[in-house]
PDB file of C-alpha atoms in Angstrom:
ATOM      1  CA  MET A 975     159.214 113.196  78.881  1.00 46.00           C
ATOM      2  CA  ALA A 976     157.009 116.070  77.809  1.00 54.00           C
ATOM      3  CA  ASP A 977     154.650 113.613  76.072  1.00 57.00           C
ATOM      4  CA  ASN A 978     154.294 111.557  79.287  1.00 55.00           C
ATOM      5  CA  GLU A 979     153.555 114.647  81.331  1.00 57.00           C
ATOM      6  CA  LEU A 980     150.983 115.793  78.799  1.00 50.00           C
ATOM      7  CA  SER A 981     149.349 112.355  78.801  1.00 53.00           C
ATOM      8  CA  ALA A 982     149.175 112.322  82.595  1.00 49.00           C
ATOM      9  CA  PHE A 983     147.712 115.820  82.600  1.00 43.00           C
ATOM     10  CA  LEU A 984     145.046 114.886  80.045  1.00 45.00           C
ATOM     11  CA  ASN A 985     144.143 111.743  82.027  1.00 48.00           C
ATOM     12  CA  GLU A 986     143.741 113.829  85.157  1.00 48.00           C
ATOM     13  CA  ILE A 987     141.517 116.302  83.336  1.00 45.00           C
ATOM     14  CA  SER A 988     139.406 113.431  81.979  1.00 45.00           C
ATOM     15  CA  SER A 989     139.120 111.916  85.444  1.00 46.00           C
ATOM     16  CA  ILE A 990     138.004 115.236  86.913  1.00 42.00           C
ATOM     17  CA  ALA A 991     135.468 115.698  84.130  1.00 40.00           C
ATOM     18  CA  GLN A 992     134.036 112.225  84.710  1.00 47.00           C
ATOM     19  CA  ARG A 993     133.863 112.834  88.440  1.00 50.00           C
ATOM     20  CA  ASP A 994     132.145 116.177  87.983  1.00 47.00           C
ATOM     21  CA  ALA A 995     129.679 114.636  85.539  1.00 57.00           C
ATOM     22  CA  VAL A 996     128.514 112.322  88.316  1.00 74.00           C
ATOM     23  CA  TYR A 997     127.538 115.222  90.552  1.00 85.00           C
ATOM     24  CA  THR A 998     124.520 116.423  88.611  1.00 90.00           C
ATOM     25  CA  ALA A 999     120.834 115.912  89.239  1.00 89.00           C
ATOM     26  CA  GLU A1000     120.466 114.307  85.815  1.00 91.00           C
ATOM     27  CA  SER A1001     122.961 111.572  86.706  1.00 92.00           C
ATOM     28  CA  GLN A1002     122.119 111.151  90.387  1.00 93.00           C
ATOM     29  CA  ILE A1003     118.361 110.618  90.121  1.00 92.00           C
ATOM     30  CA  PRO A1004     118.628 107.596  87.756  1.00 93.00           C
ATOM     31  CA  ARG A1005     121.555 106.235  89.770  1.00 92.00           C
ATOM     32  CA  LEU A1006     119.581 106.372  93.009  1.00 92.00           C
ATOM     33  CA  LEU A1007     116.208 105.169  91.724  1.00 92.00           C
ATOM     34  CA  ASP A1008     116.861 102.801  88.824  1.00 88.00           C
ATOM     35  CA  ARG A1009     118.986 100.371  90.843  1.00 81.00           C
ATOM     36  CA  LYS A1010     116.544  98.647  93.179  1.00 79.00           C
ATOM     37  CA  ASP A1011     119.264  96.286  94.411  1.00 78.00           C
ATOM     38  CA  MET A1012     121.500  99.067  95.759  1.00 85.00           C
ATOM     39  CA  LYS A1013     121.221  98.644  99.543  1.00 88.00           C
ATOM     40  CA  ASN A1014     124.778  99.560 100.553  1.00 93.00           C
ATOM     41  CA  PRO A1015     124.651 103.069 102.136  1.00 95.00           C
ATOM     42  CA  TYR A1016     128.324 103.653 101.268  1.00 95.00           C
ATOM     43  CA  GLU A1017     127.517 102.896  97.650  1.00 94.00           C
ATOM     44  CA  ILE A1018     124.484 105.182  97.738  1.00 94.00           C
ATOM     45  CA  LEU A1019     126.526 108.090  99.117  1.00 95.00           C
ATOM     46  CA  ILE A1020     129.575 107.278  96.917  1.00 94.00           C
ATOM     47  CA  LEU A1021     131.824 106.906  99.956  1.00 94.00           C
ATOM     48  CA  PRO A1022     134.844 104.734 100.703  1.00 93.00           C
ATOM     49  CA  PHE A1023     134.307 102.094 103.381  1.00 92.00           C
ATOM     50  CA  ASP A1024     136.679 103.893 105.754  1.00 91.00           C
ATOM     51  CA  ALA A1025     134.862 107.255 105.498  1.00 94.00           C
ATOM     52  CA  THR A1026     134.847 109.320 108.684  1.00 95.00           C
ATOM     53  CA  PRO A1027     131.698 110.873 110.211  1.00 94.00           C
ATOM     54  CA  ASP A1028     132.798 114.235 108.801  1.00 96.00           C
ATOM     55  CA  ASP A1029     133.232 112.687 105.326  1.00 96.00           C
ATOM     56  CA  ILE A1030     129.756 111.193 105.551  1.00 96.00           C
ATOM     57  CA  LYS A1031     128.180 114.532 106.482  1.00 96.00           C
ATOM     58  CA  LYS A1032     129.964 116.469 103.724  1.00 96.00           C
ATOM     59  CA  GLN A1033     129.140 113.918 101.035  1.00 96.00           C
ATOM     60  CA  TYR A1034     125.492 113.791 102.057  1.00 96.00           C
ATOM     61  CA  ARG A1035     125.191 117.574 101.787  1.00 95.00           C
ATOM     62  CA  LYS A1036     126.963 117.531  98.433  1.00 94.00           C
ATOM     63  CA  LEU A1037     124.588 114.963  96.943  1.00 95.00           C
ATOM     64  CA  SER A1038     121.358 115.970  98.637  1.00 94.00           C
ATOM     65  CA  ILE A1039     121.563 119.534  97.363  1.00 94.00           C
ATOM     66  CA  LEU A1040     121.508 118.170  93.811  1.00 94.00           C
ATOM     67  CA  VAL A1041     118.185 116.347  94.224  1.00 94.00           C
ATOM     68  CA  HIS A1042     116.517 118.418  96.921  1.00 94.00           C
ATOM     69  CA  PRO A1043     112.840 118.902  95.961  1.00 93.00           C
ATOM     70  CA  ASP A1044     113.130 122.671  96.576  1.00 92.00           C
ATOM     71  CA  LYS A1045     116.013 122.981  94.096  1.00 89.00           C
ATOM     72  CA  CYS A1046     115.394 120.220  91.576  1.00 91.00           C
ATOM     73  CA  ARG A1047     112.320 120.275  89.321  1.00 90.00           C
ATOM     74  CA  ASP A1048     112.507 116.623  88.379  1.00 92.00           C
ATOM     75  CA  GLU A1049     109.326 114.861  89.524  1.00 94.00           C
ATOM     76  CA  ARG A1050     111.428 112.000  90.917  1.00 94.00           C
ATOM     77  CA  ALA A1051     113.599 114.296  93.003  1.00 94.00           C
ATOM     78  CA  PRO A1052     111.656 113.656  96.272  1.00 95.00           C
ATOM     79  CA  ASP A1053     112.188 109.904  95.916  1.00 95.00           C
ATOM     80  CA  ALA A1054     115.892 110.321  95.175  1.00 95.00           C
ATOM     81  CA  PHE A1055     116.278 112.659  98.141  1.00 96.00           C
ATOM     82  CA  HIS A1056     114.549 110.100 100.370  1.00 95.00           C
ATOM     83  CA  VAL A1057     117.048 107.404  99.313  1.00 95.00           C
ATOM     84  CA  LEU A1058     119.981 109.652 100.223  1.00 96.00           C
ATOM     85  CA  GLU A1059     118.363 110.631 103.505  1.00 96.00           C
ATOM     86  CA  GLN A1060     117.809 107.004 104.521  1.00 96.00           C
ATOM     87  CA  ALA A1061     121.425 106.084 103.700  1.00 96.00           C
ATOM     88  CA  TYR A1062     122.672 109.039 105.756  1.00 97.00           C
ATOM     89  CA  LYS A1063     120.525 107.981 108.728  1.00 96.00           C
ATOM     90  CA  GLU A1064     121.900 104.450 108.491  1.00 95.00           C
ATOM     91  CA  LEU A1065     125.490 105.668 108.737  1.00 96.00           C
ATOM     92  CA  THR A1066     124.857 108.233 111.465  1.00 96.00           C
ATOM     93  CA  ASN A1067     123.056 105.769 113.705  1.00 96.00           C
ATOM     94  CA  PRO A1068     125.786 104.065 115.815  1.00 94.00           C
ATOM     95  CA  GLU A1069     123.976 100.729 116.144  1.00 95.00           C
ATOM     96  CA  LYS A1070     123.073 100.490 112.460  1.00 94.00           C
ATOM     97  CA  LYS A1071     126.534 101.604 111.398  1.00 95.00           C
ATOM     98  CA  GLN A1072     128.063  98.751 113.388  1.00 95.00           C
ATOM     99  CA  ILE A1073     125.879  96.339 111.430  1.00 94.00           C
ATOM    100  CA  HIS A1074     127.083  97.823 108.140  1.00 95.00           C
ATOM    101  CA  GLU A1075     130.694  97.633 109.325  1.00 94.00           C
ATOM    102  CA  ARG A1076     130.273  93.907 110.042  1.00 95.00           C
ATOM    103  CA  VAL A1077     128.831  93.380 106.554  1.00 95.00           C
ATOM    104  CA  ILE A1078     131.757  95.273 104.996  1.00 94.00           C
ATOM    105  CA  ARG A1079     134.262  93.307 107.068  1.00 95.00           C
ATOM    106  CA  GLU A1080     132.779  90.007 105.905  1.00 95.00           C
ATOM    107  CA  GLY A1081     132.734  91.255 102.310  1.00 94.00           C
ATOM    108  CA  ARG A1082     136.386  92.217 102.509  1.00 94.00           C
ATOM    109  CA  GLU A1083     137.300  88.810 103.913  1.00 95.00           C
ATOM    110  CA  ARG A1084     135.499  87.112 101.037  1.00 95.00           C
ATOM    111  CA  ALA A1085     137.176  89.376  98.499  1.00 95.00           C
ATOM    112  CA  ASP A1086     140.653  88.811 100.037  1.00 95.00           C
ATOM    113  CA  HIS A1087     140.109  85.060  99.872  1.00 95.00           C
ATOM    114  CA  ASP A1088     139.110  85.254  96.194  1.00 95.00           C
ATOM    115  CA  ILE A1089     142.017  87.585  95.359  1.00 95.00           C
ATOM    116  CA  LYS A1090     144.591  85.286  96.992  1.00 95.00           C
ATOM    117  CA  ARG A1091     143.231  82.281  95.141  1.00 94.00           C
ATOM    118  CA  GLU A1092     143.171  84.162  91.825  1.00 94.00           C
ATOM    119  CA  ASN A1093     146.696  85.571  92.356  1.00 94.00           C
ATOM    120  CA  LYS A1094     148.062  82.047  92.886  1.00 94.00           C
ATOM    121  CA  LYS A1095     146.460  80.986  89.634  1.00 93.00           C
ATOM    122  CA  ARG A1096     147.779  84.050  87.811  1.00 92.00           C
ATOM    123  CA  ALA A1097     151.281  83.589  89.210  1.00 93.00           C
ATOM    124  CA  LYS A1098     151.266  79.968  88.066  1.00 92.00           C
ATOM    125  CA  ASP A1099     150.148  81.010  84.572  1.00 92.00           C
ATOM    126  CA  GLY A1100     152.643  83.889  84.445  1.00 92.00           C
ATOM    127  CA  GLN A1101     149.947  86.559  84.416  1.00 93.00           C
ATOM    128  CA  PRO A1102     150.084  89.912  86.295  1.00 93.00           C
ATOM    129  CA  LEU A1103     148.628  89.896  89.791  1.00 93.00           C
ATOM    130  CA  TYR A1104     145.651  91.974  90.930  1.00 92.00           C
ATOM    131  CA  SER A1105     146.365  95.693  90.984  1.00 93.00           C
ATOM    132  CA  SER A1106     145.240  97.945  93.834  1.00 92.00           C
ATOM    133  CA  ARG A1107     142.436  99.277  91.697  1.00 91.00           C
ATOM    134  CA  GLU A1108     141.254  95.776  90.781  1.00 92.00           C
ATOM    135  CA  LYS A1109     141.347  94.785  94.446  1.00 93.00           C
ATOM    136  CA  GLU A1110     139.259  97.813  95.386  1.00 92.00           C
ATOM    137  CA  GLU A1111     136.702  97.139  92.640  1.00 93.00           C
ATOM    138  CA  LEU A1112     136.412  93.461  93.532  1.00 94.00           C
ATOM    139  CA  THR A1113     136.028  94.276  97.226  1.00 94.00           C
ATOM    140  CA  ARG A1114     133.295  96.810  96.550  1.00 92.00           C
ATOM    141  CA  GLN A1115     131.487  94.402  94.239  1.00 93.00           C
ATOM    142  CA  THR A1116     131.741  91.588  96.800  1.00 94.00           C
ATOM    143  CA  VAL A1117     130.333  93.844  99.515  1.00 94.00           C
ATOM    144  CA  ASN A1118     127.450  94.872  97.250  1.00 92.00           C
ATOM    145  CA  ASP A1119     126.752  91.212  96.437  1.00 93.00           C
ATOM    146  CA  LEU A1120     126.684  90.481 100.159  1.00 93.00           C
ATOM    147  CA  TYR A1121     124.155  93.261 100.711  1.00 93.00           C
ATOM    148  CA  ALA A1122     122.014  91.799  97.933  1.00 91.00           C
ATOM    149  CA  GLU A1123     122.280  88.358  99.544  1.00 92.00           C
ATOM    150  CA  ILE A1124     121.215  89.764 102.911  1.00 91.00           C
ATOM    151  CA  GLU A1125     118.283  91.562 101.303  1.00 89.00           C
ATOM    152  CA  MET A1126     117.177  88.340  99.604  1.00 90.00           C
ATOM    153  CA  ARG A1127     117.323  86.427 102.890  1.00 91.00           C
ATOM    154  CA  LYS A1128     115.354  89.216 104.535  1.00 88.00           C
ATOM    155  CA  LYS A1129     112.630  89.039 101.877  1.00 89.00           C
ATOM    156  CA  ASN A1130     112.434  85.252 102.144  1.00 92.00           C
ATOM    157  CA  THR A1131     112.112  85.510 105.923  1.00 93.00           C
ATOM    158  CA  GLU A1132     109.377  88.120 105.602  1.00 90.00           C
ATOM    159  CA  LYS A1133     107.583  85.915 103.068  1.00 91.00           C
ATOM    160  CA  ARG A1134     107.704  82.911 105.404  1.00 92.00           C
ATOM    161  CA  GLU A1135     106.476  85.021 108.311  1.00 92.00           C
ATOM    162  CA  ALA A1136     103.630  86.388 106.181  1.00 91.00           C
ATOM    163  CA  GLU A1137     102.618  82.856 105.144  1.00 92.00           C
ATOM    164  CA  LYS A1138     102.785  81.700 108.768  1.00 92.00           C
ATOM    165  CA  THR A1139     100.640  84.634 109.875  1.00 90.00           C
ATOM    166  CA  LYS A1140      98.175  83.862 107.089  1.00 91.00           C
ATOM    167  CA  ARG A1141      97.897  80.201 108.157  1.00 92.00           C
ATOM    168  CA  GLU A1142      97.458  81.153 111.803  1.00 91.00           C
ATOM    169  CA  ARG A1143      94.808  83.700 110.858  1.00 91.00           C
ATOM    170  CA  ALA A1144      92.941  81.119 108.741  1.00 92.00           C
ATOM    171  CA  GLN A1145      93.073  78.626 111.610  1.00 90.00           C
ATOM    172  CA  GLU A1146      91.837  81.264 114.033  1.00 90.00           C
ATOM    173  CA  VAL A1147      88.930  82.122 111.729  1.00 91.00           C
ATOM    174  CA  SER A1148      88.085  78.414 111.361  1.00 91.00           C
ATOM    175  CA  VAL A1149      88.013  77.917 115.133  1.00 91.00           C
ATOM    176  CA  LYS A1150      85.808  80.972 115.564  1.00 90.00           C
ATOM    177  CA  MET A1151      83.415  79.764 112.853  1.00 90.00           C
ATOM    178  CA  GLN A1152      83.150  76.336 114.487  1.00 91.00           C
ATOM    179  CA  ALA A1153      82.501  77.927 117.872  1.00 91.00           C
ATOM    180  CA  ARG A1154      79.869  80.200 116.326  1.00 90.00           C
ATOM    181  CA  ALA A1155      78.165  77.260 114.599  1.00 91.00           C
ATOM    182  CA  LYS A1156      78.094  75.324 117.892  1.00 90.00           C
ATOM    183  CA  HIS A1157      76.690  78.351 119.702  1.00 89.00           C
ATOM    184  CA  ASP A1158      73.989  78.855 117.062  1.00 88.00           C
ATOM    185  CA  HIS A1159      73.030  75.170 117.241  1.00 86.00           C
ATOM    186  CA  GLU A1160      72.728  75.235 121.017  1.00 86.00           C
ATOM    187  CA  LYS A1161      70.773  78.471 120.850  1.00 85.00           C
ATOM    188  CA  ALA A1162      68.354  77.025 118.295  1.00 85.00           C
ATOM    189  CA  TRP A1163      67.954  73.894 120.453  1.00 84.00           C
ATOM    190  CA  GLU A1164      67.074  76.003 123.495  1.00 83.00           C
ATOM    191  CA  GLU A1165      64.690  78.170 121.508  1.00 81.00           C
ATOM    192  CA  THR A1166      62.735  75.122 120.280  1.00 84.00           C
ATOM    193  CA  ARG A1167      62.537  73.484 123.721  1.00 79.00           C
ATOM    194  CA  ASP A1168      59.044  74.850 124.404  1.00 78.00           C
ATOM    195  CA  ASN A1169      57.827  73.668 121.015  1.00 80.00           C
ATOM    196  CA  ARG A1170      59.164  70.179 121.643  1.00 77.00           C
ATOM    197  CA  MET A1171      57.580  70.056 125.100  1.00 79.00           C
ATOM    198  CA  SER A1172      54.289  71.281 123.671  1.00 79.00           C
ATOM    199  CA  SER A1173      54.371  68.609 120.974  1.00 78.00           C
ATOM    200  CA  TRP A1174      55.021  65.915 123.553  1.00 79.00           C
ATOM    201  CA  ARG A1175      52.159  67.114 125.775  1.00 78.00           C
ATOM    202  CA  SER A1176      49.865  67.164 122.753  1.00 78.00           C
ATOM    203  CA  PHE A1177      50.847  63.614 121.844  1.00 77.00           C
ATOM    204  CA  ALA A1178      50.264  62.416 125.420  1.00 75.00           C
ATOM    205  CA  ASN A1179      46.851  64.091 125.583  1.00 75.00           C
ATOM    206  CA  ASN A1180      45.765  62.572 122.286  1.00 72.00           C
ATOM    207  CA  SER A1181      46.776  59.121 123.544  1.00 67.00           C
ATOM    208  CA  ASN A1182      44.589  59.549 126.643  1.00 65.00           C
ATOM    209  CA  LYS A1183      41.661  60.705 124.521  1.00 64.00           C
ATOM    210  CA  ARG A1184      41.875  57.616 122.306  1.00 60.00           C
ATOM    211  CA  ALA A1185      41.750  55.392 125.409  1.00 58.00           C
ATOM    212  CA  LYS A1186      38.611  57.152 126.675  1.00 60.00           C
ATOM    213  CA  ILE A1187      36.607  56.699 123.465  1.00 59.00           C
ATOM    214  CA  GLY A1188      36.974  52.883 123.482  1.00 55.00           C
ATOM    215  CA  ILE A1189      40.206  52.150 121.829  1.00 55.00           C
ATOM    216  CA  THR A1190      41.306  49.366 124.226  1.00 57.00           C
ATOM    217  CA  LYS A1191      43.529  46.381 124.116  1.00 61.00           C
ATOM    218  CA  PRO A1192      42.112  43.219 122.443  1.00 63.00           C
ATOM    219  CA  ALA A1193      40.568  40.606 124.831  1.00 62.00           C
ATOM    220  CA  LYS A1194      42.437  37.455 125.654  1.00 66.00           C
ATOM    221  CA  LEU A1195      41.203  34.233 124.032  1.00 67.00           C
ATOM    222  CA  LYS A1196      39.451  31.784 126.423  1.00 66.00           C
ATOM    223  CA  VAL A1197      40.156  28.089 126.153  1.00 64.00           C
ATOM    224  CA  GLU A1198      36.957  26.076 125.624  1.00 65.00           C
ATOM    225  CA  GLU A1199      36.178  23.631 128.449  1.00 69.00           C
ATOM    226  CA  ARG A1200      34.640  20.167 127.690  1.00 66.00           C
ATOM    227  CA  PRO A1201      31.408  19.337 129.464  1.00 68.00           C
ATOM    228  CA  ALA A1202      31.407  16.603 132.108  1.00 68.00           C
ATOM    229  CA  SER A1203      29.105  14.345 130.016  1.00 69.00           C
ATOM    230  CA  ALA A1204      31.505  14.212 127.099  1.00 63.00           C
ATOM    231  CA  PRO A1205      33.473  10.968 126.656  1.00 64.00           C
ATOM    232  CA  LYS A1206      36.903  10.962 128.028  1.00 62.00           C
ATOM    233  CA  VAL A1207      39.792  11.175 125.663  1.00 56.00           C
ATOM    234  CA  GLU A1208      43.039   9.364 126.275  1.00 57.00           C
ATOM    235  CA  THR A1209      45.607  12.001 126.855  1.00 56.00           C
ATOM    236  CA  THR A1210      48.491   9.804 125.732  1.00 57.00           C
ATOM    237  CA  LYS A1211      47.280   9.813 122.177  1.00 55.00           C
ATOM    238  CA  PRO A1212      47.161  12.784 119.968  1.00 58.00           C
ATOM    239  CA  MET A1213      43.681  14.145 119.473  1.00 57.00           C
ATOM    240  CA  GLY A1214      41.994  13.268 116.225  1.00 56.00           C
ATOM    241  CA  VAL A1215      43.943  10.034 115.605  1.00 59.00           C
ATOM    242  CA  ASN A1216      41.696   6.963 114.938  1.00 62.00           C
ATOM    243  CA  GLU A1217      43.401   3.620 115.401  1.00 64.00           C
ATOM    244  CA  GLU A1218      40.338   1.327 114.815  1.00 64.00           C
ATOM    245  CA  TYR A1219      41.839   0.127 111.566  1.00 59.00           C
ATOM    246  CA  LYS A1220      44.543  -1.716 113.492  1.00 61.00           C
ATOM    247  CA  LYS A1221      41.995  -4.198 114.874  1.00 61.00           C
ATOM    248  CA  ASN A1222      41.316  -5.558 111.384  1.00 61.00           C
ATOM    249  CA  TRP A1223      44.966  -6.637 111.021  1.00 57.00           C
ATOM    250  CA  ARG A1224      44.637  -9.234 113.785  1.00 52.00           C
TER     251      ARG A1224
END
């Protein structure tokens, strides 16, 4: 009996020591900054999902004092403090807190579904069922995975929106360039109107000058008329055909 009590006492001391080791600037700064995927404000503030507003305030003060730039000399302290501050603002804003509560509720439902399925399998195989601690750890991990999933969807949406904006911007620039090219062409056409008119007048004047100096159209050919004393030619026969040789055949 004494051995069991001693063992329980030593376990409690070890648990307290581990808990106290967490609440140091040396442990908090890496925890807050090295995990880029940690988006769950309850996880950031080391709070249970059912924490009250008073619990949230006390825990924020407890952690923020460890990494406050005025008290901590670590060069990353301002960044760590900012992470804590943002998580605290998320949980103290009623609208944003409701969003986080919906995420946690969905995460719990997923975890409960997985636990029930796993417990059936364990019961069938004669293995021990999930303990309360295992259920809590699985629930927290499922909620964190859900936050990571939401963050990934958010990034993908932002990426698609950025690509869409880029395409629209490129199209807008193309339309503007086409309009500018059309405007420049019309402007150049108007600016050269006088030159074109001047060239046409010059061409017309030169044509008139050529006509005045004797460059005229060629004369029409006159058909030669036969004098009245010339012998008549039978019109039914082609001109130049001599048929005298036919008389010798008879």
